[in-house]
C-alpha angles and dihedrals in degrees: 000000000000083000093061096033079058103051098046092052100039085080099062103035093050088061078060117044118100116260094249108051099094108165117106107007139128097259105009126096139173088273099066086049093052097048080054096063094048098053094047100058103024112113108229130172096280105045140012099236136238100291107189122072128198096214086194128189129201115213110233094320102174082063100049106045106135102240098207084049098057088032094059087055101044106080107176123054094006087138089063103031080048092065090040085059100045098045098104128205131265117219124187093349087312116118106223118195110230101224096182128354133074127271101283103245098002116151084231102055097080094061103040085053083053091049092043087046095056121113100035092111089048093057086078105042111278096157156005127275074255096056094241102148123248119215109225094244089062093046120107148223113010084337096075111105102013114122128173138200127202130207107175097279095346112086147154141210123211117196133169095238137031087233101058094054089050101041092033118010102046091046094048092044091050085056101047095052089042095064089054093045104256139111142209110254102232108198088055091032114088141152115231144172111247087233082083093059119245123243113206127144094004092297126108125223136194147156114208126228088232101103092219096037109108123237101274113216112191144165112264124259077230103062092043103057084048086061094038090051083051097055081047097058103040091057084045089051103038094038087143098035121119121253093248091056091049086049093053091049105045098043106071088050106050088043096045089048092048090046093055084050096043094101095056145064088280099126090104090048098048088055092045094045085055089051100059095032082057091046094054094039087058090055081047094061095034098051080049094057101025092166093050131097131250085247106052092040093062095044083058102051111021130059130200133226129168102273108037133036123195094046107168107225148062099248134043093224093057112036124143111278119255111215092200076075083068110098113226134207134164082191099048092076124074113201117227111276113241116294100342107156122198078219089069106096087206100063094053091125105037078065100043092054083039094057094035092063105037096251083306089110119155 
């Protein structure tokens, strides 16, 4: 029932959110959120920039979303979504009322915080009365320059000075999140130069204080000692398992993770990603012989081609899989453009070419 409830107000909500929300959204991915960051805040040859960013952080907000908030804008199925609401939760055989949040998990929640969120890049001036949309060069007053990018609850603020995100955006924000029953979590939310790099969605950016030094988009030390932890953890938990079965295990990780990175400056950390999953692939044979020899261990688990020495694996058709073969490209990948929907029947083509490239259309 949330399915089809989803699926008959996406529609309508997507002809109204604002052009840079991106999580959870037929079309949009991490990737156009992330491009976004970068072009705000990189320095080019006709203008510095905007330099201060608002990492901000939402506590729980998928708990703490005020029902009668998100209710009063919602204008079609609010007798259902209402109860959905209401149901409560039953813990340990207790019923709980749920006095405020979305259902954890629900198909529908995604959509509801979306619809709760709208409205946070209007509060500075993203468009007309008409609706026409204002780029945040041609803003004015304290609203000029101060751009912000939406991920579901993840989002940033970009502004030209420290001192308008903390004398205007982080009131205004405050404010805004209030009225739909959230807050900033204090201790995660900062305000910070470009110059220190950003971490949001797993990916690193950062405009270097070099004039001529490009805007660097990376994946996160973070996410790659997660990867890294998972690898780990996979050899300590499968230490009798069968190459094959290693092999089985580790690839479509280590190929999902490089083909989320693939649009970014990622070619050093995919080498160095190989490296230590080869290191720990090579304690891995060795705990399993200790009474053999370097030699013969590597005669048992690695092939050889000519190209490539060290393959883990005992055929050539089935090895374990090398993210540095990946090919990267920050430019390879075009952002959506505004507010284009894949609801809009004019725009069949523009997605068609979108999805059949990969977000790499002419």
């Amino acid at each position: 029932m949330q399915m089809i409830v989803k699926i008959a107000m996406e529609p309508e909500w997507e002809s109204k959110f604002e052009p840079n929300s991106y999580g959870f959204r037929p079309g949009r991915r991490t990737m156009d959120a992330i491009m976004q960051i970068r072009t705000t805040i990189m320095r080019n040859s006709t203008r510095d920039g905007s330099q201060w960013i608002l990492d901000a952080d939402i506590a729980k907000c998928f708990d703490n979303i005020n029902h009668r908030a998100l209710l009063d804008r919602i204008q079609v199925f609010k007798q259902a979504i209402r109860r959905w609401l209401k149901i409560g939760i039953i813990e340990f055989g207790s019923w709980h009322e749920t006095v405020a949040g979305t259902p954890q998990g629900g198909i529908i929640s995604p959509l509801l915080a979306n619809i709760a969120l709208d409205g946070l890049e209007r509060l500075f001036g993203m468009e007309t009365a008409k609706g026409k949309y204002i780029f945040p060069s041609k803003r004015r007053g304290k609203n000029r320059g101060v751009s912000v990018i939406r991920y579901a609850d993840d989002f940033v603020i970009v502004a030209p000075s420290r001192e308008i995100i903390s004398n205007h955006v982080l009131p205004a924000t405050r404010r805004f999140l209030a009225e739909r029953g959230m807050t900033l979590n204090d201790a995660k939310t900062r305000i910070i130069h470009r110059s220190e790099g950003l971490n949001f969605l797993g990916f690193n950016v950062r405009q270097r204080k070099n004039h001529n030094a490009p805007c660097i988009v990376t994946p996160s030390k973070e996410a790659v000692h997660r990867l890294l932890d998972k690898i780990k953890d996979v050899l300590t938990t499968y230490k009798q398992a069968t190459v094959n079965d290693i092999i089985l295990t580790l690839n479509p990780l280590l190929r999902g993770w490089g083909n989320y990175y693939r649009f970014c400056n990622a070619k050093g950390t995919f080498t160095y990603v190989d490296h230590r999953t080869w290191e720990m692939i090579w304690r891995w044979c060795v705990r399993r012989h200790p009474a053999k020899g370097k030699h013969w261990i590597k005669k048992r688990y690695f092939l050889k081609s000519n190209r490539r020495d060290w393959i883990f694996g005992e055929q050539e058709d089935h090895v374990l899989f090398r993210v540095a073969t990946i090919h990267v490209s920050i430019k390879g990948y075009t952002k959506v453009k505004g507010s284009n929907s894949p609801f809009d029947p004019m725009l069949h083509n523009y997605w068609e070419r979108r999805e059949g490239s990969g977000g790499n259309e002419s």
